[in-house]
Coordinates of C-alpha atoms in Angstrom, one line a residue:
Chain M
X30 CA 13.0 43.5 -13.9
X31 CA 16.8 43.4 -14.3
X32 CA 17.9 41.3 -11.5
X33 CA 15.4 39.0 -12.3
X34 CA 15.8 38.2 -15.7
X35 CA 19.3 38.7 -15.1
X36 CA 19.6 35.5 -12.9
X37 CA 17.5 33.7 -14.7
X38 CA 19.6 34.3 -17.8
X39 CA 22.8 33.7 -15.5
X40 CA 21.1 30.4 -14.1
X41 CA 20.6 29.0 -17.7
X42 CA 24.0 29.9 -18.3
X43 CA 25.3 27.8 -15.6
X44 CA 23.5 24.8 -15.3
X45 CA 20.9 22.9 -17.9
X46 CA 17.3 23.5 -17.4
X47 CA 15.5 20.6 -15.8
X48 CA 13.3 19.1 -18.8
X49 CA 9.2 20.7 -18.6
X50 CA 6.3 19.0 -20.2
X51 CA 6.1 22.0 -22.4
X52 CA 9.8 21.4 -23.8
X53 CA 10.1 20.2 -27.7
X54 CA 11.4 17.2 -28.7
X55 CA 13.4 17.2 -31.7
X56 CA 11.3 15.9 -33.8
X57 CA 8.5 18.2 -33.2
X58 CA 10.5 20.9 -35.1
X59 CA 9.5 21.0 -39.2
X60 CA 11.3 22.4 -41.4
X61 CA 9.8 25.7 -43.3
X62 CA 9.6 25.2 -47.2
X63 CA 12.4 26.8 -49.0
X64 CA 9.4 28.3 -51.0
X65 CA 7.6 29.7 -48.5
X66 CA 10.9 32.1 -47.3
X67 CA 11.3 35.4 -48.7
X68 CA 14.5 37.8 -47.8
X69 CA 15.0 41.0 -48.0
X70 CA 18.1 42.8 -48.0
X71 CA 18.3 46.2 -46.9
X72 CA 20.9 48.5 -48.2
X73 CA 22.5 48.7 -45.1
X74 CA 23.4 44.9 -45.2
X75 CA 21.1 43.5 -43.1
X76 CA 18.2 40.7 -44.0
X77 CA 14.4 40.4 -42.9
X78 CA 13.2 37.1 -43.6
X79 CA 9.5 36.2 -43.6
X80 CA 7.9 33.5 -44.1
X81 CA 4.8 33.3 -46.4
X82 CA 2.0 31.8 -46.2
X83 CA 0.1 30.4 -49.1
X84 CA -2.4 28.7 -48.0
X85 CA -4.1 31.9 -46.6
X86 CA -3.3 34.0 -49.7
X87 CA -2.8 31.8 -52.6
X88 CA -3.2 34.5 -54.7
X89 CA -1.2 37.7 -53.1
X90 CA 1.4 35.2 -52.5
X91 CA 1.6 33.6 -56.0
X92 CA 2.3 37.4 -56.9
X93 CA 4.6 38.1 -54.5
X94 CA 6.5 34.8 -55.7
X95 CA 6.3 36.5 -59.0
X96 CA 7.5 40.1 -57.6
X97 CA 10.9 38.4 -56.5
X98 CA 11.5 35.8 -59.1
X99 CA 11.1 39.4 -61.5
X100 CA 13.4 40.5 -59.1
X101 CA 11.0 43.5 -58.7
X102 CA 12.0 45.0 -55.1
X103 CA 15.8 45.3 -56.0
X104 CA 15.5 48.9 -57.5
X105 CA 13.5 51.6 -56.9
X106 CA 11.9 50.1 -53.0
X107 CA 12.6 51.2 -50.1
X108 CA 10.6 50.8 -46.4
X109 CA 9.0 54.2 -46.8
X110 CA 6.6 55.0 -43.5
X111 CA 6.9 54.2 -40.1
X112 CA 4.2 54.8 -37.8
X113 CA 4.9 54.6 -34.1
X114 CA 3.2 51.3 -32.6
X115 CA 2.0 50.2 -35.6
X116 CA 3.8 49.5 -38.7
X117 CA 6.6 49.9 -41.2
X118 CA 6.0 49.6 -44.6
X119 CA 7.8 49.0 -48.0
X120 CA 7.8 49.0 -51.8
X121 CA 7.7 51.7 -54.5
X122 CA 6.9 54.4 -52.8
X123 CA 5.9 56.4 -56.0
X124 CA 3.8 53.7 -56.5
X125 CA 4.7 54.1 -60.1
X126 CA 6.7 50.8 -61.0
X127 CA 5.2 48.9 -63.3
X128 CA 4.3 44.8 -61.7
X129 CA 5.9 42.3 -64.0
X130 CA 3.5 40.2 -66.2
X131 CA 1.7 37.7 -64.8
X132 CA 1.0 39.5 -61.6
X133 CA -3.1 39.8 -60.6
X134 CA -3.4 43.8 -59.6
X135 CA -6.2 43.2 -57.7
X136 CA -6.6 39.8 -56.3
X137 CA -10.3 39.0 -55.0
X138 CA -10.3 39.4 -51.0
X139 CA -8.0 36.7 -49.0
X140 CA -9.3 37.8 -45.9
X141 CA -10.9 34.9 -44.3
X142 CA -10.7 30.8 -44.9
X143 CA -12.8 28.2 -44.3
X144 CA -11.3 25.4 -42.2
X145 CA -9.2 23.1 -41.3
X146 CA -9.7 25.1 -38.2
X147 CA -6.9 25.1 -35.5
X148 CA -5.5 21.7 -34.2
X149 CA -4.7 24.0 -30.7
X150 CA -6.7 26.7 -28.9
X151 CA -5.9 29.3 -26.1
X152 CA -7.9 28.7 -23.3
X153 CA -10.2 32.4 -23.3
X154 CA -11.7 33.9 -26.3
X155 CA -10.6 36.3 -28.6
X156 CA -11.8 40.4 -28.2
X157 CA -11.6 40.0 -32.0
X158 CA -13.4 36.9 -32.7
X159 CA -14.8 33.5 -31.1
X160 CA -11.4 31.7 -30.7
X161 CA -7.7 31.7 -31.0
X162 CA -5.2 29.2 -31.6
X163 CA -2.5 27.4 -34.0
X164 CA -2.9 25.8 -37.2
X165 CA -1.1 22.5 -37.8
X166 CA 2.1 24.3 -39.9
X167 CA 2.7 26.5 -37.1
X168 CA 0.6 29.7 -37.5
X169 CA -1.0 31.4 -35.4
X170 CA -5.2 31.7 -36.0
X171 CA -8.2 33.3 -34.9
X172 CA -11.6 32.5 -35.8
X173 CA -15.0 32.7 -35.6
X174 CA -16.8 29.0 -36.1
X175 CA -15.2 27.4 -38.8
X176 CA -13.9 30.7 -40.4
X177 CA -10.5 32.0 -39.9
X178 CA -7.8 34.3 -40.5
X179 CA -4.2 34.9 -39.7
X180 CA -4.1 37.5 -36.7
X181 CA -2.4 40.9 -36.7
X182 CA 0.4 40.3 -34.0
X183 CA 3.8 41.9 -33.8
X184 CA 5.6 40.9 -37.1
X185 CA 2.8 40.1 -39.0
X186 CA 2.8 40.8 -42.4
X187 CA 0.3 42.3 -44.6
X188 CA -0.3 43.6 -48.1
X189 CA -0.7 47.5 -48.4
X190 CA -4.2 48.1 -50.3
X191 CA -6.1 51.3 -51.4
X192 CA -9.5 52.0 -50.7
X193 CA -12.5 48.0 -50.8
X194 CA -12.4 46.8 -53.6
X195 CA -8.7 47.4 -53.7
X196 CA -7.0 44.2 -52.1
X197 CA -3.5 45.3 -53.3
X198 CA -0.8 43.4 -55.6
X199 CA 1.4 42.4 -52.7
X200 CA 4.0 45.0 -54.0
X201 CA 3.7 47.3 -51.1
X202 CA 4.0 45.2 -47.6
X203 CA 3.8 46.1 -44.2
X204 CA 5.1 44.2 -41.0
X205 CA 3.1 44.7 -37.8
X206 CA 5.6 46.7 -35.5
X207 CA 3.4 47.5 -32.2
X208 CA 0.7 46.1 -30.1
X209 CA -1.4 44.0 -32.4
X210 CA -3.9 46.5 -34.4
X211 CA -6.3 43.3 -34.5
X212 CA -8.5 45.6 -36.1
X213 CA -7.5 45.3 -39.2
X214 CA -8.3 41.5 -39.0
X215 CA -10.5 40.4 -42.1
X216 CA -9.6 44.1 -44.0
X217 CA -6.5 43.0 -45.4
X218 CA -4.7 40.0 -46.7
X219 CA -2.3 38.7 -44.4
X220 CA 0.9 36.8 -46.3
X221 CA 3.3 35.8 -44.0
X222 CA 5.2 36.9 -40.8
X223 CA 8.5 38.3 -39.9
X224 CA 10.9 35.1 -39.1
X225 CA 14.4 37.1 -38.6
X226 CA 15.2 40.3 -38.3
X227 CA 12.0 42.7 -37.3
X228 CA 14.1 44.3 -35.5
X229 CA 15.9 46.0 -38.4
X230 CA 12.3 47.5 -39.3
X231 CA 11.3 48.2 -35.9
X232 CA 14.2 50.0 -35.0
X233 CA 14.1 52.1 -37.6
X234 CA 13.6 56.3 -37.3
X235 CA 9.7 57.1 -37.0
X236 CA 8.7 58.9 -40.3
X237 CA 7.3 62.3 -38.8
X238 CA 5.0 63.1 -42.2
X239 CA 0.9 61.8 -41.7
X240 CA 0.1 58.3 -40.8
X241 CA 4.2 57.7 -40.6
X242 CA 5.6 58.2 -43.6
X243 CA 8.6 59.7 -44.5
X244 CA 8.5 63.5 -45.7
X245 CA 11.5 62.8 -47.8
X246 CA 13.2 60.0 -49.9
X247 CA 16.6 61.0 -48.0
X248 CA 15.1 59.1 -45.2
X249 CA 13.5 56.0 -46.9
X250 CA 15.6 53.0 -46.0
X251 CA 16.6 51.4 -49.7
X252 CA 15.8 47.6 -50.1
X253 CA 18.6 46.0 -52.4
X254 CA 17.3 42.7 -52.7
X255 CA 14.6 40.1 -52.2
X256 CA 14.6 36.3 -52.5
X257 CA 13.1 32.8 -52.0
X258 CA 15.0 30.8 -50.3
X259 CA 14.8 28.5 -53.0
X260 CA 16.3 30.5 -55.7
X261 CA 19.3 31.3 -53.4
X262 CA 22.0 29.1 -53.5
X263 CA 22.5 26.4 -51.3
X264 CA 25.3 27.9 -49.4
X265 CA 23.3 30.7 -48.6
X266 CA 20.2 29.9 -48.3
X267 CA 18.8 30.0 -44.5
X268 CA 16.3 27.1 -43.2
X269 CA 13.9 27.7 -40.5
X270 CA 11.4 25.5 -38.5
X271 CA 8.5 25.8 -37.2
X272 CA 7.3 24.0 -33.9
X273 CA 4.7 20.9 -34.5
X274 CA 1.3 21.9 -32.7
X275 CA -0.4 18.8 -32.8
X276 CA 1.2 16.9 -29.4
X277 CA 1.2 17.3 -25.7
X278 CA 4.3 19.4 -25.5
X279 CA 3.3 22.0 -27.1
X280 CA -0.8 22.1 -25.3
X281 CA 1.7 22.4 -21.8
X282 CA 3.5 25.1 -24.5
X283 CA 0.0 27.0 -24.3
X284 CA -0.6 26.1 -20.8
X285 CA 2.8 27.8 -19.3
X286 CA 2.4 31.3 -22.1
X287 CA -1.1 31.8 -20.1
X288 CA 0.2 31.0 -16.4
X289 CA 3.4 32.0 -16.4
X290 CA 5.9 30.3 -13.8
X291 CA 7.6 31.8 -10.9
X292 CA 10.3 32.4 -9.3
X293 CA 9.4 35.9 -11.2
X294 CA 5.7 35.6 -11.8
X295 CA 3.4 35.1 -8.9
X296 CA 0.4 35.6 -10.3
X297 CA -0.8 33.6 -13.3
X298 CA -3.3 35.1 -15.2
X299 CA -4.9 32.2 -16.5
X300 CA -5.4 33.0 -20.0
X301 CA -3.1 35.0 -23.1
X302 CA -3.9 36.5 -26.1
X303 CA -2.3 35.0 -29.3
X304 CA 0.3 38.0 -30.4
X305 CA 1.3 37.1 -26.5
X306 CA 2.0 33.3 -27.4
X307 CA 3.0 33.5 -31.0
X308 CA 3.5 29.7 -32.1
X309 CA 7.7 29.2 -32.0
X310 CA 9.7 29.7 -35.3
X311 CA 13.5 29.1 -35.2
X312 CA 16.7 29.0 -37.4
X313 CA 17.4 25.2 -38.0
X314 CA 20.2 24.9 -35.5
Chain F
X20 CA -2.2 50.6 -47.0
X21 CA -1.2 53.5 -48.0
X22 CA -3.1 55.1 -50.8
X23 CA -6.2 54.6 -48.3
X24 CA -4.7 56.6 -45.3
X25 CA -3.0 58.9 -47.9
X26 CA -6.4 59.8 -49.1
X27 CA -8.1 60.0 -46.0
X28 CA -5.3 61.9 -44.2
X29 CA -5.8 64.4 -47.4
X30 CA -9.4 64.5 -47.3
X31 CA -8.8 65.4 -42.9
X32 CA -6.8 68.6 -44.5
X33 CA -8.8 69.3 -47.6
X34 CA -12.4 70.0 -45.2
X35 CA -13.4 69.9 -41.9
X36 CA -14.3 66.8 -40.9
X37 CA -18.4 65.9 -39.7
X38 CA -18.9 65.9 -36.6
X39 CA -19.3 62.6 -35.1
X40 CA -20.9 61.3 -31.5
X41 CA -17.4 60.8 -30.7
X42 CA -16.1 63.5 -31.4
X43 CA -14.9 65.3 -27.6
X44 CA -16.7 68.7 -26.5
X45 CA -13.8 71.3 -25.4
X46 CA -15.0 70.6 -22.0
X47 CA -14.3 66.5 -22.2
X48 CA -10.8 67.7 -22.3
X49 CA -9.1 67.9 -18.6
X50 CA -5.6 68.9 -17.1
X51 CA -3.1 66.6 -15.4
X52 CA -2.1 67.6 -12.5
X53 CA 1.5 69.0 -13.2
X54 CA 2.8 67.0 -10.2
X55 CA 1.5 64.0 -12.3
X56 CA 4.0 64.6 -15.2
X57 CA 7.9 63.4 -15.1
X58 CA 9.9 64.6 -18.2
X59 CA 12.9 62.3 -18.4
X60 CA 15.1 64.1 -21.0
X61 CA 17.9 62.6 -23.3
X62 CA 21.6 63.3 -24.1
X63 CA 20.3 63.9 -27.5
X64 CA 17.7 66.6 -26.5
X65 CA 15.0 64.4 -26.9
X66 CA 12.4 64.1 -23.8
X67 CA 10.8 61.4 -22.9
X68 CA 7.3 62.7 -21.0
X69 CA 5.5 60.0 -18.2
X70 CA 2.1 60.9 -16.5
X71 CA 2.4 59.5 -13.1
X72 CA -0.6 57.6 -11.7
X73 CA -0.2 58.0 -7.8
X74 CA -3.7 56.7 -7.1
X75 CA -2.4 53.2 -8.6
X76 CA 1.0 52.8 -6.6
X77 CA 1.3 55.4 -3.9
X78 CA 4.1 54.4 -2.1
X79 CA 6.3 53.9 -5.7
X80 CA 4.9 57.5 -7.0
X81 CA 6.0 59.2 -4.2
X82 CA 9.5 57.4 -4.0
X83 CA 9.8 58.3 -7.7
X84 CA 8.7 62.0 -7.0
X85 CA 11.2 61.8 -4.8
X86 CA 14.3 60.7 -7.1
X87 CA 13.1 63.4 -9.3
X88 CA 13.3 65.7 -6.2
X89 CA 17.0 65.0 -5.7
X90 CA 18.2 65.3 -8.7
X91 CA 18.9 61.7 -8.9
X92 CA 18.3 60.3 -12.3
X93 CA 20.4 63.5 -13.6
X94 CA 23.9 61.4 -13.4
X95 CA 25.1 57.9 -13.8
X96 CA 21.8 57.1 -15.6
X97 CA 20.8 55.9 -18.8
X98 CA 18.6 53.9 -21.0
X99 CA 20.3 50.3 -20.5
X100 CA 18.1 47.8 -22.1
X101 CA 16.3 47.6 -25.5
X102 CA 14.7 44.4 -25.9
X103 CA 12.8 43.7 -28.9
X104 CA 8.6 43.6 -28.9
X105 CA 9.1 44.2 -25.0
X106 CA 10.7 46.6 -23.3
X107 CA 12.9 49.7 -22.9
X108 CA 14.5 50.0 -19.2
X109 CA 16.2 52.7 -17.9
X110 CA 18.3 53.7 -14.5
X111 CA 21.5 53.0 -12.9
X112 CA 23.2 50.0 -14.7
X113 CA 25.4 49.4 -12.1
X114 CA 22.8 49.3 -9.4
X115 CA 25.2 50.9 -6.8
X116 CA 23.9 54.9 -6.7
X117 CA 23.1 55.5 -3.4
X118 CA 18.9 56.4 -3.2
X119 CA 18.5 59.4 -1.9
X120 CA 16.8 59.5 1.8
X121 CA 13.1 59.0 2.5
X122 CA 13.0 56.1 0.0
X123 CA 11.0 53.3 0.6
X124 CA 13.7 50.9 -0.5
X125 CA 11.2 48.1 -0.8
X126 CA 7.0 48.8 -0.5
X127 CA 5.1 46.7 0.0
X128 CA 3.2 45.5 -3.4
X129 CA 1.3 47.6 -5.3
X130 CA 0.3 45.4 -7.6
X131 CA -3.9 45.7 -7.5
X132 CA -6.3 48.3 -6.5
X133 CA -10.1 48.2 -4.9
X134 CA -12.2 50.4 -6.9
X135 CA -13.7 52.5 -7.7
X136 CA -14.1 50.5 -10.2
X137 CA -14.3 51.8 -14.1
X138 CA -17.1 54.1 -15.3
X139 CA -16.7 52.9 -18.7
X140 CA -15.9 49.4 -20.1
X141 CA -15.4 47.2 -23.1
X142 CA -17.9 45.4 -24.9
X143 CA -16.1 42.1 -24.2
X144 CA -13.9 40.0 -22.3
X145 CA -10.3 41.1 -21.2
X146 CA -7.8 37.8 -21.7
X147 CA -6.2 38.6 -18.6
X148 CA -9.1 39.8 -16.3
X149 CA -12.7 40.2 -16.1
X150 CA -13.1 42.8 -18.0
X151 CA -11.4 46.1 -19.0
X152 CA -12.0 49.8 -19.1
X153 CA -11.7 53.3 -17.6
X154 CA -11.2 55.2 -14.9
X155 CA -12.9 58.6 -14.3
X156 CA -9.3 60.6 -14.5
X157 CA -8.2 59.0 -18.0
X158 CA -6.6 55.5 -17.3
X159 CA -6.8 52.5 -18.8
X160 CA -8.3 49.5 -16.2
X161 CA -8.2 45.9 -16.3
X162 CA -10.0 44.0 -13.2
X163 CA -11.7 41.0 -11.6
X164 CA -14.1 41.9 -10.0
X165 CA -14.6 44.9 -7.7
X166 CA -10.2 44.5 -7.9
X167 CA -8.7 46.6 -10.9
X168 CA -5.2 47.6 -12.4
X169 CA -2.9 49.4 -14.9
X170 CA -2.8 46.6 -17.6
X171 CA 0.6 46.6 -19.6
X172 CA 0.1 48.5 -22.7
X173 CA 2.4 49.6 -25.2
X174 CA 3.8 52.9 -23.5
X175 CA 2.8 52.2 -19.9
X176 CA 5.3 52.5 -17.0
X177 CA 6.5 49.8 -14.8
X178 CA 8.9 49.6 -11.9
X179 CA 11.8 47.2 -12.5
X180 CA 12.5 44.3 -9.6
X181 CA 13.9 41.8 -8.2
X182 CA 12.2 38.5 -7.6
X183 CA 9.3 38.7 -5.1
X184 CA 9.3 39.5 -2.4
X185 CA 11.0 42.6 -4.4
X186 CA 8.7 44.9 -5.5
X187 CA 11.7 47.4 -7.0
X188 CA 12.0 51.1 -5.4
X189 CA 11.1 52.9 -8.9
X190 CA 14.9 53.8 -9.6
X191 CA 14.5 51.4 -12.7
X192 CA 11.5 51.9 -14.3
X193 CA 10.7 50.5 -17.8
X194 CA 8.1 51.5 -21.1
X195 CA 6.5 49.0 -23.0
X196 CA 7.3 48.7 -26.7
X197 CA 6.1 46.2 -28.3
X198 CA 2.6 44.1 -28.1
X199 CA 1.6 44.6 -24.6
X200 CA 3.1 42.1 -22.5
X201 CA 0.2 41.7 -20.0
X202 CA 1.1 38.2 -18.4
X203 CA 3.1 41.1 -15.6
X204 CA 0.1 42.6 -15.1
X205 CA 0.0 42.0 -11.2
X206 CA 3.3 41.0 -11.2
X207 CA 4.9 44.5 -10.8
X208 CA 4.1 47.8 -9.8
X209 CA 2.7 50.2 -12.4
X210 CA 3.2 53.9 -12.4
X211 CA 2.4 55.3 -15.3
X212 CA 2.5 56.1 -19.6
X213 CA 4.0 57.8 -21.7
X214 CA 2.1 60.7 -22.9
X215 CA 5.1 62.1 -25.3
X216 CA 8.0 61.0 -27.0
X217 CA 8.1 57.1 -26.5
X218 CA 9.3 57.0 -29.9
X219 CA 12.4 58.3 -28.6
X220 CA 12.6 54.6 -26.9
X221 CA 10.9 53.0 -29.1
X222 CA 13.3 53.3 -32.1
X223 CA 16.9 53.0 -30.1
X224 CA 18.9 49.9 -31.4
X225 CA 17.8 46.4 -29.9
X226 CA 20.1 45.4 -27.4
X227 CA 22.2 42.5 -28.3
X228 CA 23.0 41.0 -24.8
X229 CA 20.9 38.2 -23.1
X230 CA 17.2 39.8 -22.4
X231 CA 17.8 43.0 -24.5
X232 CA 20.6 44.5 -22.4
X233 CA 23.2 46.2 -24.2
X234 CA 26.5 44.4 -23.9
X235 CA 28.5 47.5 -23.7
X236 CA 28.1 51.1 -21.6
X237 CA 28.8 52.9 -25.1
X238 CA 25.5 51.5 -26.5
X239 CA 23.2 53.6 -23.4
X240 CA 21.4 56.1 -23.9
X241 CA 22.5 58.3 -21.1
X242 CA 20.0 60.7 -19.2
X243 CA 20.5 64.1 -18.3
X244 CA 17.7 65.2 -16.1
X245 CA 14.0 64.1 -15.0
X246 CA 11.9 66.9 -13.9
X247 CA 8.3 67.1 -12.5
X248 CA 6.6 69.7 -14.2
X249 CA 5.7 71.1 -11.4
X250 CA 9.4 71.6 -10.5
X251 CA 10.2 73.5 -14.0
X252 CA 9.8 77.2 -14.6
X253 CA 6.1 77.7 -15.1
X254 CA 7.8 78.9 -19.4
X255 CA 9.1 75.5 -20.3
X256 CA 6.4 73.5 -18.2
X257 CA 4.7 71.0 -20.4
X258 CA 0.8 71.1 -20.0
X259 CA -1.1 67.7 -20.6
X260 CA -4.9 66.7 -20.8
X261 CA -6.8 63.8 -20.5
X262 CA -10.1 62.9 -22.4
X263 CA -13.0 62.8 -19.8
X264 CA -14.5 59.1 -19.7
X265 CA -18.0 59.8 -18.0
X266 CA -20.4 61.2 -21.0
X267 CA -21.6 59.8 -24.1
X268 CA -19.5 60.7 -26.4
X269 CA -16.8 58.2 -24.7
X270 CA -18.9 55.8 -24.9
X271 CA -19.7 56.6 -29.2
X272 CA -15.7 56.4 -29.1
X273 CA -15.6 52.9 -27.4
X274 CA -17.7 52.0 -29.7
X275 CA -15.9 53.8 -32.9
X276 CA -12.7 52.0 -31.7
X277 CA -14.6 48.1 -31.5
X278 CA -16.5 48.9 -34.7
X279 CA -13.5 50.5 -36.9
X280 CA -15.5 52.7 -39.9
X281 CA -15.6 53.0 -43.6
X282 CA -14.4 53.4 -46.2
X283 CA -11.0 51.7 -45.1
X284 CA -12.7 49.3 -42.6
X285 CA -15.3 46.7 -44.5
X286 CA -15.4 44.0 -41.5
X287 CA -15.7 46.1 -38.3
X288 CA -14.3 43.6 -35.2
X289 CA -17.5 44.0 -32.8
X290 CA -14.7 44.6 -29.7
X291 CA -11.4 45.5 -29.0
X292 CA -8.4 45.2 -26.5
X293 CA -7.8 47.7 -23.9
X294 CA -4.2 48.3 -25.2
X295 CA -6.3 49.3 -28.8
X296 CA -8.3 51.5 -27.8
X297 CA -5.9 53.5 -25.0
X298 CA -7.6 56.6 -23.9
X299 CA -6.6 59.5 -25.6
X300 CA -4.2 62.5 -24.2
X301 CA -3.0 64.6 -25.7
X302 CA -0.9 68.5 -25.4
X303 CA -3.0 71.4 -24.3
X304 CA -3.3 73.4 -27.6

């Protein structure tokens, strides 16, 4: 793959791209709530930013909203397990803490929601369900007639539970950091997805004790901080967009993720899988 | 997560676990060929462990039996490319080591196989083929038709190229980290998966230059030697089995991996994707 991608890179280097019916206009990119960005800060300085996402959750995110405005995750976390090609996970790992007031322990399941279904759909089914697609505020979908569910793809993030009828507090998270384990679909409450910065958590020594956790604190990777975007100030406080999913660009979007273009592909394959064609979040340039 | 797993990774040490209709007889279990294995080891001690798969890309097998042969990955090699949620590549980075002779510089592509097809399959629809299974020796198919292939899964083996006509010699090779990218299947030679230590890959730092590449020759990983097992001394050589995919108990485990069990799993999925349900390998005990 090197040369390849290594011209292509050059070629984009040197000349403009010709415009493609999938390209965005400006206008199709939206602007992500200030209240819908969380950031953590490790202690080795570096952020992960995700963005949450309250209308699948309402309730683990209300919590988690509560969690940073209590300023909860800046003593005592740390992302404590990291399993190979699946995920790494953080919080209290003594599970001890006690949740600030106001906070529902146990939330009834947000697993599933009932419509509006997706304003965008990839052209094959789902192995996990009837259809996948996009929602209009940029997320990604799957569903099965006029139920859906935010997918498990790489960077996904989910909310660590015990044993049904445990739905967790949101204290503990996890970010998906491997092929998709879809199976968890419609088990867990998915809350947001990894904007900037997965790769600080994917990077990030395997934990060699069961299921990938750490066999001691010494290698636990300390969380300092986390924050809403909107109780940073505005000097620091990052903006991101997501790409509008309701207009022609982005249907030829979907139509060149599952037929892929040469000079390097030569085969298309005529279909993708949504962790494959994750709808496009940027930094607003 | 984690209280569940924690309890039911106690529970697996506390008592033997029921037998299940999934569960493998000793007899399911079945040696790889030691010609078939390719340790790749580290500067850090750590070995990276491949199972070749000759019957998919003959021509790129042997040229990469070959390399090993000569000695030729042992200097002036490394691991040159970490991108994020794709791949790790490694091999010359300058691209100007002389091949040893008897390489096929270029073969022909190896991109698709005619069966035999798989003698076991998923319940449902593969995005990117027909359908998707197994075959008889322990692989992982995807395939229209009576045409199958090695579908890119997390840990698979590719062979790095130029664009087409290129099909790449198998000096660069790469592993897949991240959600399986499976728009290149039939778009490049594959050769194989890693059976052990791809977390030795999997965890290096992201590279930072366009595509993953790491801007500087200090950020490699350099590689010290690649040795078919059968060419080590019959006390270090690793020993390898695959799970036979032609019984019934197979089949229980496609199922157990589509329909994910309690008490974790309340919604099982009713199918699953090839790259989540890979079929096991494992050590000889």
């Amino acid at each position: 793959m090197i040369h390849a991608l290594l011209l292509a890179a050059t070629a984009a280097q040197a000349a403009p791209a010709p415009v493609l019916p999938s390209d965005p206009l400006p206008a199709d990119w939206v602007a992500v709530p200030d209240d819908e960005l969380l950031v953590f800060t490790l202690a080795n300085g570096k952020t992960v930013t995700v963005r949450l996402a309250p209308a699948a959750a309402p309730v683990h995110v209300a919590n988690i909203r509560k969690l940073a405005a209590a300023h909860w995750w800046d003593a005592g976390t740390s992302v404590y397990r990291l399993q190979d090609n699946y995920v790494a996970q953080w919080g209290d790992p003594t599970e001890k803490k006690a949740l600030p007031g106001g906070i529902v322990a146990n939330p009834v399941p947000e697993y599933e929601q009932r419509g509006p279904t997706a304003v965008a759909r990839l052209s094959r089914r789902d192995p996990y369900a009837e259809w996948a697609g996009y929602s209009r505020d940029g997320w990604p979908l799957a569903g099965i007639g006029a139920s859906q569910w935010l997918p498990h793809c790489y960077g996904m993030v989910g909310v660590g539970r015990d044993m049904a009828p445990s739905t967790g507090s949101g204290a503990e998270l996890y970010a998906v950091i491997g092929h998709g384990p879809r199976a968890l679909d419609r088990n867990i409450a998915m809350v947001g997805r990894v904007v900037e910065g997965i790769e600080w958590l994917s990077s990030l020594p395997r934990g060699t004790g069961d299921l990938g956790f750490y066999k001691t604190p010494a290698e636990y990777s300390p969380i300092v901080s986390a924050r809403l975007a909107s109780d940073l100030p505005a000097a620091t406080r990052p903006h991101f967009q997501y790409r509008a999913t309701t207009n022609p660009r982005f249907a030829a979007w979907i139509a060149s993720r599952e037929n892929r273009a040469p000079p390097f592909f030569t085969v298309p394959a005529g279909g993708a899988d949504i962790c494959n064609a994750m709808p496009p979040v940027r930094r607003t340039p």
